[in-house]
Amino acid sequence: MKSISCEQPGSLIHQNISIPPLKPGEVQIRIRQIGVCGTDLHAFAGNQAFFTYPRILGHEIAATVSQTNGSPFQPGDPVVVIPYLHCGKCSACQSGKTNCCSNLKVLGVHTDGAMQEYMSLSGDLLLACPQLSWEEMAMVEPLSVAAHAVKRAGIQTGDEVLVMGCGPIGLAIMVFAHLAGARVTALDTNRNRLQLAKDYFFAGTTIDAKQMESTPKKKTNFSSAFQVVFDATGNKQAMESGPYFAGHGGSFILVGLYKDQLCFHHPSIHAKELSLLCSRNATKADFLEVIKVLSQKKFPTEKYHTHDLPFDEVPERFSQLTDPSMQVIKAMITF
C-alpha cells in the first residue's frame, strides 16, 4: 500500500509498505481523510516535543472499516479514530484519565499514523459516525482537544474567558467556551485571525496583541479581567504572559505545548490563588460530545476547513501549509 513518511525534518517521502495483518479484536480501516494538525507541521519543521524520526504522520482520521477480526464493526462502516493508545493499567487510566496515560502513545507521534492507505487498530479506538461527513469526521479529534480543555476549565455561565491564539485549537476552544455559556475574548497578533474569530467563532471581543504591546494603557484595561484564560499558542512569551490576564481566583489552562521551560512570577500567581492547569489530548467522552455538536451543526465547519491537499501531492506541497500568506486554518488530506 502507499504511505508517506517524515524521514527527517523537512522531508516527506512516498513509500510502498505492507498492509498490516489483523490481530484478534482488531479492525482494518481504509483511510479516507486526514486533518493536518499543528503537531504534524511542528514535526515537519523539527520542533515537536515527544517525537522521533522516521514517522508516518496523521492522527485526525476519518476512515471506513475494511475488514474485522472479532469486532462488531461491519465492512463499510464510517469511523472516527481515537488516536491515543493507552495502557489501561496505570493510575491515570484507572481513574478514567486515559488522555494522559503514563504509557501513552499517540498515532502519528509516538507510533505510525494515518498517512497510509490502511491501518489495523483495536476496535476500542473506533467510533461509528454515520451521521457525519468525511470533513466533519476528520475534525473530531482536534475539536475534542478543545472540548476537553473547556471541560478542564469548569466554565460557569457568564464567565469572562480569554483565548490566546486564533489557530485551529484556539478557534475551537472559543466555540466550546461559548456553548458552555462564557463570554469570549480572542487575543492574537494576526488581525485577519481576530476578525475570523469575531465573525464566525463567537469571540465577542478581540485584542490585537501587537497593538496592546505598543499601548500600555490598553494593556492595563485588560489586566486581571478574566475568570479563565486559555493558551493555545505554544509560544513561550505568550504562555508566560497568560497569568497576567487571569483574575483573582481564576484559572490559566495551558493547551499549547512548548518544548522547554516556562517561567512565572510566583508572588503574582500566588496572590491570585491562580489555578494553573494543563490540558492534554481528550477522552472518549470528549469525542462523543464533539460528534453530537457536529451532528447538530453547532460548529462552523465551513470556516474551519480552509484547504485540501491530495494524498499523492503531500510531499511536494506540505511545506505550503506553513506559509502565513496561505491563511491555513485546517487543511485536509484527501485520498
Tab-separated table of N, CA, C and O in Angstrom, residues 144-259:
chain	number	residue	atom	x	y	z
A	144	SER	N	-12.129	17.716	19.831
A	144	SER	CA	-12.174	17.039	21.128
A	144	SER	C	-11.103	17.574	22.070
A	144	SER	O	-11.322	17.674	23.287
A	145	VAL	N	-9.942	17.916	21.524
A	145	VAL	CA	-8.888	18.544	22.338
A	145	VAL	C	-9.399	19.854	22.925
A	145	VAL	O	-9.187	20.156	24.110
A	146	ALA	N	-10.102	20.634	22.106
A	146	ALA	CA	-10.667	21.896	22.577
A	146	ALA	C	-11.770	21.666	23.602
A	146	ALA	O	-11.830	22.337	24.643
A	147	ALA	N	-12.656	20.714	23.321
A	147	ALA	CA	-13.749	20.416	24.246
A	147	ALA	C	-13.211	19.939	25.590
A	147	ALA	O	-13.746	20.296	26.649
A	148	HIS	N	-12.142	19.145	25.562
A	148	HIS	CA	-11.533	18.664	26.803
A	148	HIS	C	-10.957	19.827	27.616
A	148	HIS	O	-11.117	19.875	28.849
A	149	ALA	N	-10.300	20.749	26.940
A	149	ALA	CA	-9.732	21.905	27.635
A	149	ALA	C	-10.823	22.738	28.309
A	149	ALA	O	-10.665	23.194	29.448
A	150	VAL	N	-11.925	22.936	27.600
A	150	VAL	CA	-13.034	23.702	28.172
A	150	VAL	C	-13.631	22.971	29.374
A	150	VAL	O	-13.977	23.589	30.388
A	151	LYS	N	-13.726	21.660	29.277
A	151	LYS	CA	-14.223	20.877	30.408
A	151	LYS	C	-13.277	21.000	31.608
A	151	LYS	O	-13.722	21.120	32.762
A	152	ARG	N	-11.965	20.967	31.346
A	152	ARG	CA	-10.972	21.127	32.413
A	152	ARG	C	-11.152	22.460	33.132
A	152	ARG	O	-10.947	22.569	34.336
A	153	ALA	N	-11.535	23.470	32.379
A	153	ALA	CA	-11.632	24.814	32.948
A	153	ALA	C	-12.826	24.972	33.883
A	153	ALA	O	-12.845	25.870	34.726
A	154	GLY	N	-13.843	24.127	33.734
A	154	GLY	CA	-15.015	24.236	34.592
A	154	GLY	C	-15.742	25.560	34.442
A	154	GLY	O	-16.145	26.181	35.437
A	155	ILE	N	-15.913	25.995	33.213
A	155	ILE	CA	-16.527	27.298	32.933
A	155	ILE	C	-17.965	27.352	33.454
A	155	ILE	O	-18.730	26.407	33.314
A	156	GLN	N	-18.300	28.492	34.068
A	156	GLN	CA	-19.652	28.766	34.528
A	156	GLN	C	-20.315	29.756	33.579
A	156	GLN	O	-19.643	30.589	32.957
A	157	THR	N	-21.628	29.686	33.478
A	157	THR	CA	-22.370	30.614	32.632
A	157	THR	C	-22.047	32.055	33.023
A	157	THR	O	-22.096	32.418	34.197
A	158	GLY	N	-21.687	32.858	32.036
A	158	GLY	CA	-21.366	34.259	32.277
A	158	GLY	C	-19.899	34.542	32.539
A	158	GLY	O	-19.502	35.718	32.617
A	159	ASP	N	-19.077	33.495	32.639
A	159	ASP	CA	-17.642	33.718	32.853
A	159	ASP	C	-17.034	34.486	31.689
A	159	ASP	O	-17.394	34.278	30.531
A	160	GLU	N	-16.105	35.374	32.035
A	160	GLU	CA	-15.311	36.063	31.024
A	160	GLU	C	-14.093	35.191	30.721
A	160	GLU	O	-13.308	34.880	31.617
A	161	VAL	N	-13.957	34.802	29.461
A	161	VAL	CA	-12.908	33.865	29.055
A	161	VAL	C	-12.032	34.507	27.992
A	161	VAL	O	-12.540	35.092	27.029
A	162	LEU	N	-10.725	34.379	28.171
A	162	LEU	CA	-9.766	34.840	27.171
A	162	LEU	C	-9.119	33.633	26.517
A	162	LEU	O	-8.635	32.728	27.216
A	163	VAL	N	-9.117	33.611	25.200
A	163	VAL	CA	-8.414	32.568	24.448
A	163	VAL	C	-7.247	33.221	23.721
A	163	VAL	O	-7.440	34.067	22.846
A	164	MET	N	-6.043	32.831	24.092
A	164	MET	CA	-4.830	33.363	23.481
A	164	MET	C	-4.434	32.452	22.324
A	164	MET	O	-4.082	31.295	22.529
A	165	GLY	N	-4.531	32.986	21.101
A	165	GLY	CA	-4.174	32.217	19.919
A	165	GLY	C	-5.386	31.841	19.100
A	165	GLY	O	-6.287	31.145	19.582
A	166	CYS	N	-5.435	32.310	17.862
A	166	CYS	CA	-6.564	32.051	16.964
A	166	CYS	C	-6.207	31.020	15.897
A	166	CYS	O	-6.612	31.132	14.747
A	167	GLY	N	-5.415	30.028	16.291
A	167	GLY	CA	-5.178	28.891	15.419
A	167	GLY	C	-6.343	27.927	15.518
A	167	GLY	O	-7.374	28.226	16.137
A	168	PRO	N	-6.223	26.740	14.917
A	168	PRO	CA	-7.352	25.811	14.894
A	168	PRO	C	-7.835	25.378	16.278
A	168	PRO	O	-9.043	25.250	16.493
A	169	ILE	N	-6.916	25.168	17.218
A	169	ILE	CA	-7.351	24.771	18.558
A	169	ILE	C	-7.958	25.959	19.298
A	169	ILE	O	-9.006	25.833	19.951
A	170	GLY	N	-7.350	27.114	19.184
A	170	GLY	CA	-7.892	28.299	19.836
A	170	GLY	C	-9.287	28.641	19.357
A	170	GLY	O	-10.191	28.946	20.155
A	171	LEU	N	-9.497	28.608	18.044
A	171	LEU	CA	-10.817	28.897	17.497
A	171	LEU	C	-11.850	27.881	17.982
A	171	LEU	O	-12.993	28.241	18.302
A	172	ALA	N	-11.452	26.624	18.058
A	172	ALA	CA	-12.375	25.599	18.541
A	172	ALA	C	-12.692	25.801	20.021
A	172	ALA	O	-13.838	25.606	20.454
A	173	ILE	N	-11.698	26.195	20.809
A	173	ILE	CA	-11.947	26.481	22.228
A	173	ILE	C	-12.993	27.578	22.368
A	173	ILE	O	-13.874	27.518	23.235
A	174	MET	N	-12.907	28.589	21.509
A	174	MET	CA	-13.881	29.685	21.566
A	174	MET	C	-15.308	29.169	21.397
A	174	MET	O	-16.224	29.584	22.117
A	175	VAL	N	-15.491	28.264	20.455
A	175	VAL	CA	-16.832	27.725	20.204
A	175	VAL	C	-17.335	26.951	21.415
A	175	VAL	O	-18.467	27.153	21.881
A	176	PHE	N	-16.492	26.078	21.965
A	176	PHE	CA	-16.944	25.256	23.091
A	176	PHE	C	-17.077	26.078	24.374
A	176	PHE	O	-17.942	25.772	25.212
A	177	ALA	N	-16.267	27.112	24.530
A	177	ALA	CA	-16.451	28.011	25.668
A	177	ALA	C	-17.781	28.751	25.536
A	177	ALA	O	-18.512	28.937	26.517
A	178	HIS	N	-18.105	29.179	24.325
A	178	HIS	CA	-19.394	29.830	24.065
A	178	HIS	C	-20.552	28.880	24.379
A	178	HIS	O	-21.535	29.275	25.024
A	179	LEU	N	-20.445	27.635	23.934
A	179	LEU	CA	-21.501	26.660	24.191
A	179	LEU	C	-21.655	26.382	25.689
A	179	LEU	O	-22.743	26.009	26.148
A	180	ALA	N	-20.563	26.593	26.444
A	180	ALA	CA	-20.607	26.407	27.900
A	180	ALA	C	-21.165	27.629	28.625
A	180	ALA	O	-21.304	27.610	29.849
A	181	GLY	N	-21.458	28.696	27.870
A	181	GLY	CA	-22.073	29.876	28.466
A	181	GLY	C	-21.146	31.033	28.754
A	181	GLY	O	-21.547	32.008	29.403
A	182	ALA	N	-19.904	30.963	28.256
A	182	ALA	CA	-18.933	32.017	28.530
A	182	ALA	C	-19.072	33.177	27.555
A	182	ALA	O	-19.615	33.035	26.454
A	183	ARG	N	-18.560	34.334	27.979
A	183	ARG	CA	-18.343	35.467	27.090
A	183	ARG	C	-16.876	35.421	26.685
A	183	ARG	O	-15.985	35.486	27.538
A	184	VAL	N	-16.638	35.340	25.386
A	184	VAL	CA	-15.309	35.003	24.881
A	184	VAL	C	-14.600	36.222	24.310
A	184	VAL	O	-15.180	37.002	23.543
A	185	THR	N	-13.321	36.357	24.683
A	185	THR	CA	-12.418	37.336	24.083
A	185	THR	C	-11.266	36.583	23.423
A	185	THR	O	-10.733	35.634	24.001
A	186	ALA	N	-10.900	36.993	22.213
A	186	ALA	CA	-9.793	36.377	21.480
A	186	ALA	C	-8.599	37.315	21.456
A	186	ALA	O	-8.752	38.526	21.285
A	187	LEU	N	-7.400	36.754	21.627
A	187	LEU	CA	-6.160	37.525	21.565
A	187	LEU	C	-5.227	36.888	20.554
A	187	LEU	O	-5.022	35.680	20.553
A	188	ASP	N	-4.670	37.708	19.672
A	188	ASP	CA	-3.724	37.212	18.672
A	188	ASP	C	-2.964	38.404	18.113
A	188	ASP	O	-3.333	39.557	18.369
A	189	THR	N	-1.903	38.115	17.365
A	189	THR	CA	-1.154	39.175	16.682
A	189	THR	C	-1.616	39.349	15.238
A	189	THR	O	-1.190	40.274	14.563
A	190	ASN	N	-2.477	38.451	14.772
A	190	ASN	CA	-2.926	38.432	13.385
A	190	ASN	C	-4.337	39.018	13.297
A	190	ASN	O	-5.297	38.411	13.776
A	191	ARG	N	-4.471	40.159	12.654
A	191	ARG	CA	-5.770	40.829	12.595
A	191	ARG	C	-6.795	40.037	11.794
A	191	ARG	O	-7.990	40.051	12.113
A	192	ASN	N	-6.348	39.347	10.764
A	192	ASN	CA	-7.276	38.535	9.979
A	192	ASN	C	-7.869	37.410	10.820
A	192	ASN	O	-9.074	37.115	10.742
A	193	ARG	N	-7.013	36.782	11.636
A	193	ARG	CA	-7.498	35.718	12.509
A	193	ARG	C	-8.461	36.280	13.562
A	193	ARG	O	-9.465	35.640	13.904
A	194	LEU	N	-8.161	37.447	14.079
A	194	LEU	CA	-9.048	38.061	15.068
A	194	LEU	C	-10.416	38.360	14.472
A	194	LEU	O	-11.451	38.150	15.122
A	195	GLN	N	-10.430	38.836	13.233
A	195	GLN	CA	-11.706	39.117	12.587
A	195	GLN	C	-12.482	37.826	12.349
A	195	GLN	O	-13.714	37.784	12.519
A	196	LEU	N	-11.770	36.775	11.972
A	196	LEU	CA	-12.399	35.464	11.782
A	196	LEU	C	-13.012	34.973	13.090
A	196	LEU	O	-14.144	34.467	13.110
A	197	ALA	N	-12.264	35.142	14.176
A	197	ALA	CA	-12.756	34.719	15.492
A	197	ALA	C	-14.031	35.458	15.861
A	197	ALA	O	-14.976	34.872	16.409
A	198	LYS	N	-14.079	36.738	15.540
A	198	LYS	CA	-15.246	37.559	15.874
A	198	LYS	C	-16.429	37.244	14.972
A	198	LYS	O	-17.583	37.173	15.431
A	199	ASP	N	-16.169	37.025	13.701
A	199	ASP	CA	-17.255	36.832	12.726
A	199	ASP	C	-17.906	35.454	12.816
A	199	ASP	O	-19.115	35.329	12.598
A	200	TYR	N	-17.101	34.426	13.129
A	200	TYR	CA	-17.619	33.065	12.989
A	200	TYR	C	-17.410	32.157	14.204
A	200	TYR	O	-18.038	31.101	14.283
A	201	PHE	N	-16.536	32.528	15.145
A	201	PHE	CA	-16.194	31.617	16.235
A	201	PHE	C	-16.562	32.163	17.619
A	201	PHE	O	-15.973	31.774	18.615
A	202	PHE	N	-17.509	33.086	17.647
A	202	PHE	CA	-18.160	33.531	18.882
A	202	PHE	C	-17.284	34.361	19.805
A	202	PHE	O	-17.555	34.441	21.008
A	203	ALA	N	-16.250	34.991	19.282
A	203	ALA	CA	-15.479	35.939	20.088
A	203	ALA	C	-16.217	37.276	20.101
A	203	ALA	O	-16.324	37.936	19.064
A	204	GLY	N	-16.736	37.666	21.252
A	204	GLY	CA	-17.451	38.930	21.350
A	204	GLY	C	-16.518	40.123	21.332
A	204	GLY	O	-16.892	41.222	20.900
A	205	THR	N	-15.287	39.909	21.800
A	205	THR	CA	-14.279	40.959	21.868
A	205	THR	C	-12.956	40.395	21.362
A	205	THR	O	-12.695	39.203	21.516
A	206	THR	N	-12.144	41.244	20.755
A	206	THR	CA	-10.821	40.807	20.308
A	206	THR	C	-9.749	41.759	20.827
A	206	THR	O	-10.013	42.936	21.047
A	207	ILE	N	-8.555	41.223	21.011
A	207	ILE	CA	-7.402	42.013	21.446
A	207	ILE	C	-6.266	41.777	20.453
A	207	ILE	O	-5.835	40.637	20.246
A	208	ASP	N	-5.790	42.847	19.851
A	208	ASP	CA	-4.622	42.789	18.974
A	208	ASP	C	-3.384	42.877	19.857
A	208	ASP	O	-3.088	43.932	20.424
A	209	ALA	N	-2.667	41.765	20.007
A	209	ALA	CA	-1.528	41.728	20.924
A	209	ALA	C	-0.436	42.702	20.515
A	209	ALA	O	0.239	43.282	21.374
A	210	LYS	N	-0.254	42.894	19.222
A	210	LYS	CA	0.768	43.844	18.776
A	210	LYS	C	0.420	45.260	19.204
A	210	LYS	O	1.269	46.015	19.687
A	211	GLN	N	-0.831	45.636	19.017
A	211	GLN	CA	-1.269	46.980	19.409
A	211	GLN	C	-1.232	47.138	20.920
A	211	GLN	O	-0.885	48.197	21.446
A	212	MET	N	-1.567	46.090	21.637
A	212	MET	CA	-1.566	46.127	23.092
A	212	MET	C	-0.163	46.387	23.628
A	212	MET	O	0.033	47.169	24.568
A	213	GLU	N	0.838	45.746	23.019
A	213	GLU	CA	2.213	45.911	23.468
A	213	GLU	C	2.705	47.341	23.256
A	213	GLU	O	3.523	47.842	24.022
A	214	SER	N	2.193	47.990	22.221
A	214	SER	CA	2.640	49.357	21.935
A	214	SER	C	1.809	50.414	22.651
A	214	SER	O	2.135	51.599	22.598
A	215	THR	N	0.759	49.974	23.335
A	215	THR	CA	-0.115	50.913	24.043
A	215	THR	C	-0.325	50.408	25.460
A	215	THR	O	-1.294	49.685	25.745
A	216	PRO	N	0.564	50.749	26.403
A	216	PRO	CA	0.485	50.226	27.768
A	216	PRO	C	-0.871	50.437	28.438
A	216	PRO	O	-1.353	49.587	29.175
A	217	LYS	N	-1.528	51.558	28.151
A	217	LYS	CA	-2.819	51.824	28.790
A	217	LYS	C	-3.843	50.767	28.379
A	217	LYS	O	-4.640	50.304	29.195
A	218	LYS	N	-3.807	50.383	27.110
A	218	LYS	CA	-4.746	49.381	26.622
A	218	LYS	C	-4.486	48.045	27.298
A	218	LYS	O	-5.406	47.300	27.639
A	219	LYS	N	-3.220	47.743	27.548
A	219	LYS	CA	-2.878	46.508	28.232
A	219	LYS	C	-3.452	46.512	29.647
A	219	LYS	O	-4.011	45.522	30.118
A	220	THR	N	-3.360	47.657	30.320
A	220	THR	CA	-3.873	47.773	31.679
A	220	THR	C	-5.382	47.537	31.711
A	220	THR	O	-5.909	46.923	32.640
A	221	ASN	N	-6.078	47.980	30.698
A	221	ASN	CA	-7.532	47.832	30.668
A	221	ASN	C	-7.963	46.372	30.671
A	221	ASN	O	-9.074	46.050	31.100
A	222	PHE	N	-7.106	45.473	30.167
A	222	PHE	CA	-7.475	44.070	30.081
A	222	PHE	C	-6.843	43.221	31.185
A	222	PHE	O	-7.088	42.032	31.259
A	223	SER	N	-6.025	43.821	32.044
A	223	SER	CA	-5.339	43.037	33.057
A	223	SER	C	-6.326	42.491	34.077
A	223	SER	O	-7.255	43.167	34.502
A	224	SER	N	-6.125	41.223	34.458
A	224	SER	CA	-6.897	40.569	35.516
A	224	SER	C	-8.401	40.634	35.271
A	224	SER	O	-9.192	40.733	36.213
A	225	ALA	N	-8.812	40.584	34.002
A	225	ALA	CA	-10.229	40.748	33.692
A	225	ALA	C	-10.959	39.434	33.482
A	225	ALA	O	-12.182	39.436	33.327
A	226	PHE	N	-10.259	38.302	33.502
A	226	PHE	CA	-10.858	37.054	33.034
A	226	PHE	C	-10.850	35.975	34.118
A	226	PHE	O	-9.843	35.767	34.795
A	227	GLN	N	-11.982	35.291	34.237
A	227	GLN	CA	-12.037	34.148	35.161
A	227	GLN	C	-11.219	32.963	34.631
A	227	GLN	O	-10.638	32.204	35.400
A	228	VAL	N	-11.200	32.829	33.301
A	228	VAL	CA	-10.483	31.716	32.680
A	228	VAL	C	-9.662	32.240	31.506
A	228	VAL	O	-10.169	33.004	30.686
A	229	VAL	N	-8.397	31.827	31.457
A	229	VAL	CA	-7.516	32.164	30.342
A	229	VAL	C	-6.972	30.866	29.758
A	229	VAL	O	-6.470	30.002	30.488
A	230	PHE	N	-7.112	30.710	28.455
A	230	PHE	CA	-6.547	29.557	27.747
A	230	PHE	C	-5.356	30.006	26.926
A	230	PHE	O	-5.434	31.019	26.221
A	231	ASP	N	-4.268	29.254	26.971
A	231	ASP	CA	-3.216	29.466	25.981
A	231	ASP	C	-3.334	28.391	24.916
A	231	ASP	O	-3.306	27.191	25.207
A	232	ALA	N	-3.468	28.819	23.663
A	232	ALA	CA	-3.496	27.900	22.524
A	232	ALA	C	-2.454	28.335	21.507
A	232	ALA	O	-2.635	28.171	20.303
A	233	THR	N	-1.355	28.912	22.003
A	233	THR	CA	-0.301	29.400	21.116
A	233	THR	C	0.911	28.475	21.070
A	233	THR	O	1.532	28.315	20.019
A	234	GLY	N	1.298	27.917	22.207
A	234	GLY	CA	2.557	27.175	22.278
A	234	GLY	C	3.758	28.090	22.203
A	234	GLY	O	4.894	27.629	22.069
A	235	ASN	N	3.530	29.389	22.338
A	235	ASN	CA	4.596	30.392	22.255
A	235	ASN	C	5.041	30.778	23.666
A	235	ASN	O	4.212	31.128	24.516
A	236	LYS	N	6.332	30.733	23.914
A	236	LYS	CA	6.862	30.962	25.249
A	236	LYS	C	6.442	32.326	25.817
A	236	LYS	O	5.953	32.427	26.953
A	237	GLN	N	6.603	33.376	25.038
A	237	GLN	CA	6.268	34.717	25.522
A	237	GLN	C	4.779	34.824	25.851
A	237	GLN	O	4.399	35.359	26.893
A	238	ALA	N	3.951	34.293	24.971
A	238	ALA	CA	2.508	34.344	25.212
A	238	ALA	C	2.136	33.526	26.438
A	238	ALA	O	1.350	33.977	27.297
A	239	MET	N	2.690	32.328	26.558
A	239	MET	CA	2.343	31.452	27.672
A	239	MET	C	2.755	32.063	29.005
A	239	MET	O	2.020	31.961	29.993
A	240	GLU	N	3.895	32.704	29.031
A	240	GLU	CA	4.352	33.304	30.286
A	240	GLU	C	3.573	34.561	30.649
A	240	GLU	O	3.561	34.971	31.814
A	241	SER	N	2.884	35.149	29.683
A	241	SER	CA	2.074	36.341	29.962
A	241	SER	C	0.653	35.991	30.389
A	241	SER	O	-0.079	36.836	30.906
A	242	GLY	N	0.246	34.734	30.187
A	242	GLY	CA	-1.123	34.334	30.468
A	242	GLY	C	-1.626	34.664	31.860
A	242	GLY	O	-2.747	35.188	32.011
A	243	PRO	N	-0.847	34.378	32.930
A	243	PRO	CA	-1.350	34.664	34.276
A	243	PRO	C	-1.680	36.134	34.507
A	243	PRO	O	-2.502	36.460	35.363
A	244	TYR	N	-1.055	37.017	33.757
A	244	TYR	CA	-1.319	38.450	33.889
A	244	TYR	C	-2.785	38.769	33.630
A	244	TYR	O	-3.365	39.660	34.265
A	245	PHE	N	-3.386	38.047	32.710
A	245	PHE	CA	-4.759	38.336	32.301
A	245	PHE	C	-5.805	37.692	33.204
A	245	PHE	O	-6.977	38.046	33.150
A	246	ALA	N	-5.396	36.721	33.996
A	246	ALA	CA	-6.353	35.998	34.839
A	246	ALA	C	-6.691	36.806	36.085
A	246	ALA	O	-5.820	37.417	36.707
A	247	GLY	N	-7.961	36.801	36.441
A	247	GLY	CA	-8.396	37.500	37.633
A	247	GLY	C	-8.059	36.713	38.894
A	247	GLY	O	-7.659	35.544	38.845
A	248	HIS	N	-8.227	37.351	40.033
A	248	HIS	CA	-8.018	36.682	41.319
A	248	HIS	C	-9.020	35.537	41.446
A	248	HIS	O	-10.208	35.687	41.162
A	249	GLY	N	-8.499	34.365	41.836
A	249	GLY	CA	-9.326	33.170	41.919
A	249	GLY	C	-9.566	32.511	40.586
A	249	GLY	O	-10.362	31.570	40.494
A	250	GLY	N	-8.879	32.986	39.549
A	250	GLY	CA	-9.095	32.488	38.201
A	250	GLY	C	-8.244	31.277	37.851
A	250	GLY	O	-7.534	30.717	38.703
A	251	SER	N	-8.325	30.886	36.577
A	251	SER	CA	-7.613	29.707	36.085
A	251	SER	C	-6.872	30.035	34.796
A	251	SER	O	-7.343	30.824	33.976
A	252	PHE	N	-5.719	29.405	34.641
A	252	PHE	CA	-4.934	29.510	33.410
A	252	PHE	C	-4.701	28.101	32.907
A	252	PHE	O	-4.108	27.276	33.607
A	253	ILE	N	-5.216	27.819	31.707
A	253	ILE	CA	-5.151	26.474	31.155
A	253	ILE	C	-4.193	26.457	29.979
A	253	ILE	O	-4.395	27.146	28.980
A	254	LEU	N	-3.138	25.660	30.103
A	254	LEU	CA	-2.131	25.533	29.056
A	254	LEU	C	-2.530	24.406	28.116
A	254	LEU	O	-2.449	23.224	28.463
A	255	VAL	N	-2.986	24.775	26.937
A	255	VAL	CA	-3.367	23.801	25.918
A	255	VAL	C	-2.248	23.666	24.891
A	255	VAL	O	-1.923	22.576	24.431
A	256	GLY	N	-1.646	24.791	24.522
A	256	GLY	CA	-0.487	24.768	23.642
A	256	GLY	C	0.690	24.112	24.336
A	256	GLY	O	0.770	24.079	25.569
A	257	LEU	N	1.610	23.590	23.560
A	257	LEU	CA	2.768	22.877	24.103
A	257	LEU	C	4.056	23.567	23.685
A	257	LEU	O	4.296	23.796	22.502
A	258	TYR	N	4.878	23.896	24.688
A	258	TYR	CA	6.216	24.448	24.455
A	258	TYR	C	7.220	23.419	24.938
A	258	TYR	O	7.050	22.838	26.019
A	259	LYS	N	8.267	23.165	24.174
A	259	LYS	CA	9.141	22.027	24.439
A	259	LYS	C	10.236	22.295	25.463
A	259	LYS	O	11.061	21.430	25.718
